[in-house]
Short mmCIF file of N, CA and C in Angstrom, two decimals:
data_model
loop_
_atom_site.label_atom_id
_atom_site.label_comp_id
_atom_site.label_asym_id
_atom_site.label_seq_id
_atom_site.Cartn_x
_atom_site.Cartn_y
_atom_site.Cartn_z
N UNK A 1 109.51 -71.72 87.47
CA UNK A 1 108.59 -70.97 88.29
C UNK A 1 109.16 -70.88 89.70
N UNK A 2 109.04 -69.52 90.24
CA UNK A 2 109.46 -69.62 91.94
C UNK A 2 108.56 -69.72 92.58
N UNK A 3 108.53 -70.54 93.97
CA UNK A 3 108.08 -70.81 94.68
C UNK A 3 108.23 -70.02 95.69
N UNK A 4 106.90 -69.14 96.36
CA UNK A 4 107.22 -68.40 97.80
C UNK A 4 106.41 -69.25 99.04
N UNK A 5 107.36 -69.43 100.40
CA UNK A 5 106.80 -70.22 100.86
C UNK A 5 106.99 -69.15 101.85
N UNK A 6 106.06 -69.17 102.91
CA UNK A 6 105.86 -68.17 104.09
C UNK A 6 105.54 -68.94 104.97
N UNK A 7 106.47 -68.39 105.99
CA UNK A 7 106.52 -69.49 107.10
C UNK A 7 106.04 -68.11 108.51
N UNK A 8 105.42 -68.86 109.54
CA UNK A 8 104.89 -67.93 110.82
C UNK A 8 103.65 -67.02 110.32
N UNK A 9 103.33 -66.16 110.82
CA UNK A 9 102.24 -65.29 110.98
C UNK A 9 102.53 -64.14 110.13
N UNK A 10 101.89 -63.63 109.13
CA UNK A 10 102.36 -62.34 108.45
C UNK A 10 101.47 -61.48 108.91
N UNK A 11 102.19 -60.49 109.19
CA UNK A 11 101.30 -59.00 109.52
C UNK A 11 101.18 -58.09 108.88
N UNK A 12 99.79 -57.54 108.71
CA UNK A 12 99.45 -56.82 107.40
C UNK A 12 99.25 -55.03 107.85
N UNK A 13 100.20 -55.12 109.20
CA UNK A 13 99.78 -53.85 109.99
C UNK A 13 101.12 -52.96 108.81
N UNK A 14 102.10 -53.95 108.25
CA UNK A 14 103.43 -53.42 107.92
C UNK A 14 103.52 -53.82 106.54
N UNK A 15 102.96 -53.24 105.51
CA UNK A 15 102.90 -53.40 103.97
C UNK A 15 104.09 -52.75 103.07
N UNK A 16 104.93 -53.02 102.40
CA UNK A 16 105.75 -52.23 101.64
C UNK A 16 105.02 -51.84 100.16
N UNK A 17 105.38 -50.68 99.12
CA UNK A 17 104.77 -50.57 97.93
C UNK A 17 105.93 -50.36 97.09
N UNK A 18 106.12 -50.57 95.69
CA UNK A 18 106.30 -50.51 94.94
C UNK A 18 105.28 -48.95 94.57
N UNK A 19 105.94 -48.00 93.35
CA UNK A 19 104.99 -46.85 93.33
C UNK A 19 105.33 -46.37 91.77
N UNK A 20 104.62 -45.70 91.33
CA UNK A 20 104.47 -45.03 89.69
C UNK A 20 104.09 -43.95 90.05
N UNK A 21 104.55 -42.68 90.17
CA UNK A 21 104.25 -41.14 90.03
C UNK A 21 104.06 -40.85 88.82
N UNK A 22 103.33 -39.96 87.99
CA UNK A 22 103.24 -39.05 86.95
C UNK A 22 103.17 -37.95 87.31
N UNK A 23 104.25 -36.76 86.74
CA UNK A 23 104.04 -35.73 86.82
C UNK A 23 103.07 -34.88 85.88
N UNK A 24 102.59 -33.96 86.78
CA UNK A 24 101.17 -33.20 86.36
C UNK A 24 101.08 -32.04 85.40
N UNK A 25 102.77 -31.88 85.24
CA UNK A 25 103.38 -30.79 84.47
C UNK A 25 104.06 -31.22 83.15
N UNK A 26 104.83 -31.75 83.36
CA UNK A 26 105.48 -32.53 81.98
C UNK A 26 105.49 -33.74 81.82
N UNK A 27 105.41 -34.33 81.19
CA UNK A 27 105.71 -36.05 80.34
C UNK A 27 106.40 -36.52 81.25
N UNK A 28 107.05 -36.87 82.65
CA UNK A 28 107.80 -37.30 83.29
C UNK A 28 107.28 -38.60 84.34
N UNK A 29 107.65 -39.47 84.09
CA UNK A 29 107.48 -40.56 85.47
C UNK A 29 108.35 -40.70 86.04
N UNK A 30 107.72 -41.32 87.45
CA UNK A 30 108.73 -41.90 88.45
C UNK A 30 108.31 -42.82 89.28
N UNK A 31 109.55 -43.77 89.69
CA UNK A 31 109.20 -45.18 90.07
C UNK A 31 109.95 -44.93 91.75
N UNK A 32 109.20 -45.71 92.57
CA UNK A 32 109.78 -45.38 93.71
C UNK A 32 109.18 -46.98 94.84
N UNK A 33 110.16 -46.59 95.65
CA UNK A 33 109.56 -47.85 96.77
C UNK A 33 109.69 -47.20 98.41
N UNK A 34 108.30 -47.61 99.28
CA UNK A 34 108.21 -47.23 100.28
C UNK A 34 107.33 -47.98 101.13
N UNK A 35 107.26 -47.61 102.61
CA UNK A 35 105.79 -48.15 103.58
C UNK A 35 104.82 -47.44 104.08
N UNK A 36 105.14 -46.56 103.27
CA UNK A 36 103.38 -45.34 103.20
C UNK A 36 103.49 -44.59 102.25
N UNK A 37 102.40 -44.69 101.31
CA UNK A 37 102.56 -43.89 100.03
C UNK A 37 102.25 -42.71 100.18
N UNK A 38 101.51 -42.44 100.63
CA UNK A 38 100.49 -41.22 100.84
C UNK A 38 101.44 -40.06 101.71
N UNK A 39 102.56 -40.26 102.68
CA UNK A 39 103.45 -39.20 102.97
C UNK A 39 104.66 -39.72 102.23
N UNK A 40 104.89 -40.17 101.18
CA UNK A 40 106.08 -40.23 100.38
C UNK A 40 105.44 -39.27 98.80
N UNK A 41 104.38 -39.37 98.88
CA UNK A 41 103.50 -38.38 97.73
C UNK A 41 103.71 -37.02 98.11
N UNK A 42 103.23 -37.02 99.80
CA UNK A 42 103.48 -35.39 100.31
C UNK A 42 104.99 -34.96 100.20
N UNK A 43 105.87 -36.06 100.47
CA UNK A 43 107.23 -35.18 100.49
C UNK A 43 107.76 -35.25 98.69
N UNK A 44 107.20 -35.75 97.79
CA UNK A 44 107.25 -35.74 96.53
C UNK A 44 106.87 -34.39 95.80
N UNK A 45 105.64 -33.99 96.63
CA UNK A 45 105.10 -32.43 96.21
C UNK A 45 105.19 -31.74 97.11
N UNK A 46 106.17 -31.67 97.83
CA UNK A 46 106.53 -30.69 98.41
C UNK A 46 108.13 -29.88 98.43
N UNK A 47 108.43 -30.88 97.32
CA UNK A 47 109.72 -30.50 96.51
C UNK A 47 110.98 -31.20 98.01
N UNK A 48 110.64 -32.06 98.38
CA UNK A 48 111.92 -32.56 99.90
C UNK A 48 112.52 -33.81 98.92
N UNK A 49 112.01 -33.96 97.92
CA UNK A 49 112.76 -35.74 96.96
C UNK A 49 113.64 -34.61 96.39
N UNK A 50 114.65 -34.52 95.76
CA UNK A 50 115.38 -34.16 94.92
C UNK A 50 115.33 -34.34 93.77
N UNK A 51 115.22 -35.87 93.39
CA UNK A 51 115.14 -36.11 91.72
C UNK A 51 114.02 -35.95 91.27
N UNK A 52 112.94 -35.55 92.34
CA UNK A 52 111.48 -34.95 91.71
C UNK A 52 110.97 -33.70 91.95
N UNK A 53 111.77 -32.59 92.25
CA UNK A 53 111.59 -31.82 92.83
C UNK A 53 110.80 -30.57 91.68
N UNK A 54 111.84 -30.97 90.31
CA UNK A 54 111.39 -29.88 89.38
C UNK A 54 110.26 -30.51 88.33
N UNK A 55 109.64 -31.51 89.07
CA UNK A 55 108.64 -32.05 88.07
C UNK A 55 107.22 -31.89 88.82
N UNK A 56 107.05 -31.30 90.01
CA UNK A 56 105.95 -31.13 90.78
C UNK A 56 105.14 -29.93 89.82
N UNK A 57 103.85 -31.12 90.47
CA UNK A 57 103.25 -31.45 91.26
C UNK A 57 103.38 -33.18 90.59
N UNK A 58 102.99 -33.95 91.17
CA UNK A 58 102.85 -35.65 91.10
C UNK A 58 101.48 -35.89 91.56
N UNK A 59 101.29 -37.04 90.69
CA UNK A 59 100.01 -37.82 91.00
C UNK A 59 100.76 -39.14 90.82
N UNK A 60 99.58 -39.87 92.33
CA UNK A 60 99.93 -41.46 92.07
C UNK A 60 99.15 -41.86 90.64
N UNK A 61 99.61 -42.45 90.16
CA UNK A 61 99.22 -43.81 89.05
C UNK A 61 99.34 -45.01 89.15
N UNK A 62 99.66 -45.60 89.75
CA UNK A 62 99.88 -47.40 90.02
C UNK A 62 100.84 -47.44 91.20
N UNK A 63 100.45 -48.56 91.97
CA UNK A 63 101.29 -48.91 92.90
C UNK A 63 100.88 -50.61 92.82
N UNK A 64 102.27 -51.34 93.75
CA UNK A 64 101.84 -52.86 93.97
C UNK A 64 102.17 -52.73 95.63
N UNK A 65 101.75 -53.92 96.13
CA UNK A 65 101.69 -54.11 97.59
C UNK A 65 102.88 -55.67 97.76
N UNK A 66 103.58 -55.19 98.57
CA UNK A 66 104.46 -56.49 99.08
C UNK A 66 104.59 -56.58 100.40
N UNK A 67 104.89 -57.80 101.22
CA UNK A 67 104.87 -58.09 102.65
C UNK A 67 106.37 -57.67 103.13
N UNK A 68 107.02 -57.42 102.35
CA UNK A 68 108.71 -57.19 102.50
C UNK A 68 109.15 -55.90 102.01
N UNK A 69 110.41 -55.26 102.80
CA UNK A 69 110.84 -54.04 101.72
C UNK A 69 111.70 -54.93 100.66
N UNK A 70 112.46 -55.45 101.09
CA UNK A 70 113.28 -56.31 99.72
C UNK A 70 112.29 -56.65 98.88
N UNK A 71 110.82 -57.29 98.89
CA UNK A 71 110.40 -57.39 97.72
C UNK A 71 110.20 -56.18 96.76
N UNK A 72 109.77 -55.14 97.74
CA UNK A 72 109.43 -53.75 96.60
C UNK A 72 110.24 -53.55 96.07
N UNK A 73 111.41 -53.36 97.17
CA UNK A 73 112.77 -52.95 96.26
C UNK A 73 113.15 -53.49 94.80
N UNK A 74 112.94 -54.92 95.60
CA UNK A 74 113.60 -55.71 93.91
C UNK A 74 112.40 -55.30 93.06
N UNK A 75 111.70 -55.28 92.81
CA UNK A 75 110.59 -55.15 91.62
C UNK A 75 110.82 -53.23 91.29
N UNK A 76 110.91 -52.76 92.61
CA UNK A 76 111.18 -50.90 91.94
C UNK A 76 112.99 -51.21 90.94
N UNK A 77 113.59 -51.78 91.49
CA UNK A 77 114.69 -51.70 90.41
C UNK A 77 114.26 -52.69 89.23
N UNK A 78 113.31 -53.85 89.05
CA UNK A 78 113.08 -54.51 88.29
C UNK A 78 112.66 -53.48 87.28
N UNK A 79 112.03 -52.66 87.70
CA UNK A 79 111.23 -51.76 86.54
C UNK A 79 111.99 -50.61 86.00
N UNK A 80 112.87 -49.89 86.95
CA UNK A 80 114.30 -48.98 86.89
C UNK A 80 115.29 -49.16 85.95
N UNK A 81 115.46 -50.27 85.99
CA UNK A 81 116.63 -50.67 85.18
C UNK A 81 116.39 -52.25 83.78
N UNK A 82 115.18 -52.63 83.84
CA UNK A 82 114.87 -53.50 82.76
C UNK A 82 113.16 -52.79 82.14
N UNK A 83 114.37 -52.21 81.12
CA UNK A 83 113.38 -51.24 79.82
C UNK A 83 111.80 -52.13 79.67
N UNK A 84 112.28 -53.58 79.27
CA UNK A 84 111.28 -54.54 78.81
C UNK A 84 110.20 -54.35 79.65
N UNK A 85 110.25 -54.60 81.22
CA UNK A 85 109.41 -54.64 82.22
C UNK A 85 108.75 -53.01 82.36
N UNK A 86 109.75 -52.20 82.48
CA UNK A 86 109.04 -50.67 82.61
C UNK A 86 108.06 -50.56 81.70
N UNK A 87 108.39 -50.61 79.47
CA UNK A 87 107.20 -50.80 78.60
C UNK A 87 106.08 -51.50 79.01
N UNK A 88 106.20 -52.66 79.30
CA UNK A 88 105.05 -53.44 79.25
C UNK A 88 104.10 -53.30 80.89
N UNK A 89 104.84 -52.53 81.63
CA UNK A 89 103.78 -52.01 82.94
C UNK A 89 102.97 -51.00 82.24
N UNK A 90 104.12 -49.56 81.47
CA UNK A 90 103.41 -48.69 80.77
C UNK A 90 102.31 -49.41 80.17
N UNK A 91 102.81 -49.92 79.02
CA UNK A 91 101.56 -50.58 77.86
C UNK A 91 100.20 -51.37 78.75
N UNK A 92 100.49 -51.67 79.43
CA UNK A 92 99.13 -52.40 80.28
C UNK A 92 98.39 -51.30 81.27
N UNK A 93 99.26 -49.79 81.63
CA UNK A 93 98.36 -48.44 82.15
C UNK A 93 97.70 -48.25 81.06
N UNK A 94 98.19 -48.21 79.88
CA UNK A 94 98.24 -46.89 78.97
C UNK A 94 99.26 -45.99 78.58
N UNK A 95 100.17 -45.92 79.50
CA UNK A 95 100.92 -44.75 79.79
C UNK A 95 102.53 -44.51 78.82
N UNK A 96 101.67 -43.82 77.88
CA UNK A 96 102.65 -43.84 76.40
C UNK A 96 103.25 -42.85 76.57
N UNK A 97 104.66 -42.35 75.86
CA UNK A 97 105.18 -41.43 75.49
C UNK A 97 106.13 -40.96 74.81
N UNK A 98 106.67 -40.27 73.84
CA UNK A 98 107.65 -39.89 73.03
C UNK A 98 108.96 -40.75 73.86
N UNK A 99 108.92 -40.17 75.43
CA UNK A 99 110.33 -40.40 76.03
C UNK A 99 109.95 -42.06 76.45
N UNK A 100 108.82 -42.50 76.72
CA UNK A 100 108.77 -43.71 77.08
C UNK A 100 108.93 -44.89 75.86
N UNK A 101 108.71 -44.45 74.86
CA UNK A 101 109.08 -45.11 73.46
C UNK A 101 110.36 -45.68 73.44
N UNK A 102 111.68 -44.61 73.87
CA UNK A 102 112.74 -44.66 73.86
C UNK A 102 113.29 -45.61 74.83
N UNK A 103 112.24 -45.83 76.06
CA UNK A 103 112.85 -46.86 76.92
C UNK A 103 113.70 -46.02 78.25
N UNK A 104 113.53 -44.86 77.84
CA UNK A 104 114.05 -44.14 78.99
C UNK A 104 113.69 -43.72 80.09
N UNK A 105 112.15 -43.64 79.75
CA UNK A 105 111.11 -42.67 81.11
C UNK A 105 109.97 -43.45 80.89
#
């Protein structure tokens, strides 16, 4: 088990997220990390992301909250790149699919 120990005063003025987009058009998700969701959504549907550009429009679906960007980060690639962890976030939304079966999306 790891132990997080936090040392000094944490400030909650500066939150990082972890994020789950679904696109509104096709079967497509996307995993992302940032410190404001809500204008990383706007530049998501507004076609300015690139790798989401042809899947607009997006809706949020899940996000997590961390005190660090390194924590989001590590947990957005935790889910990016280990199939196991991406299924079993899906399977605990709901969020099934032909391509998500495969471990790919």
């Amino acid at each position: 088990m790891t132990k997080v120990i936090i040392t000094g005063e944490v400030g909650f003025n500066q939150m990082y997220y972890m994020y789950l987009l679904a696109s509104q058009m096709r079967d497509e998700k996307y995993i992302g990390s940032t410190n404001d969701i809500q204008a990383r959504l706007r530049k998501h549907n507004r076609g300015l992301i690139t790798s989401t550009k042809r899947y607009r429009p997006w809706k949020l679906v899940y996000f997590e909250s961390y005190i660090s960007e390194d924590l989001a980060r590590l947990r957005e690639k935790q889910l990016k790149y280990h199939g196991n962890a991406k299924r079993e976030l899906y399977k605990r939304l709901g969020l099934t699919s032909k391509r998500n079966a495969s471990g790919t999306h």
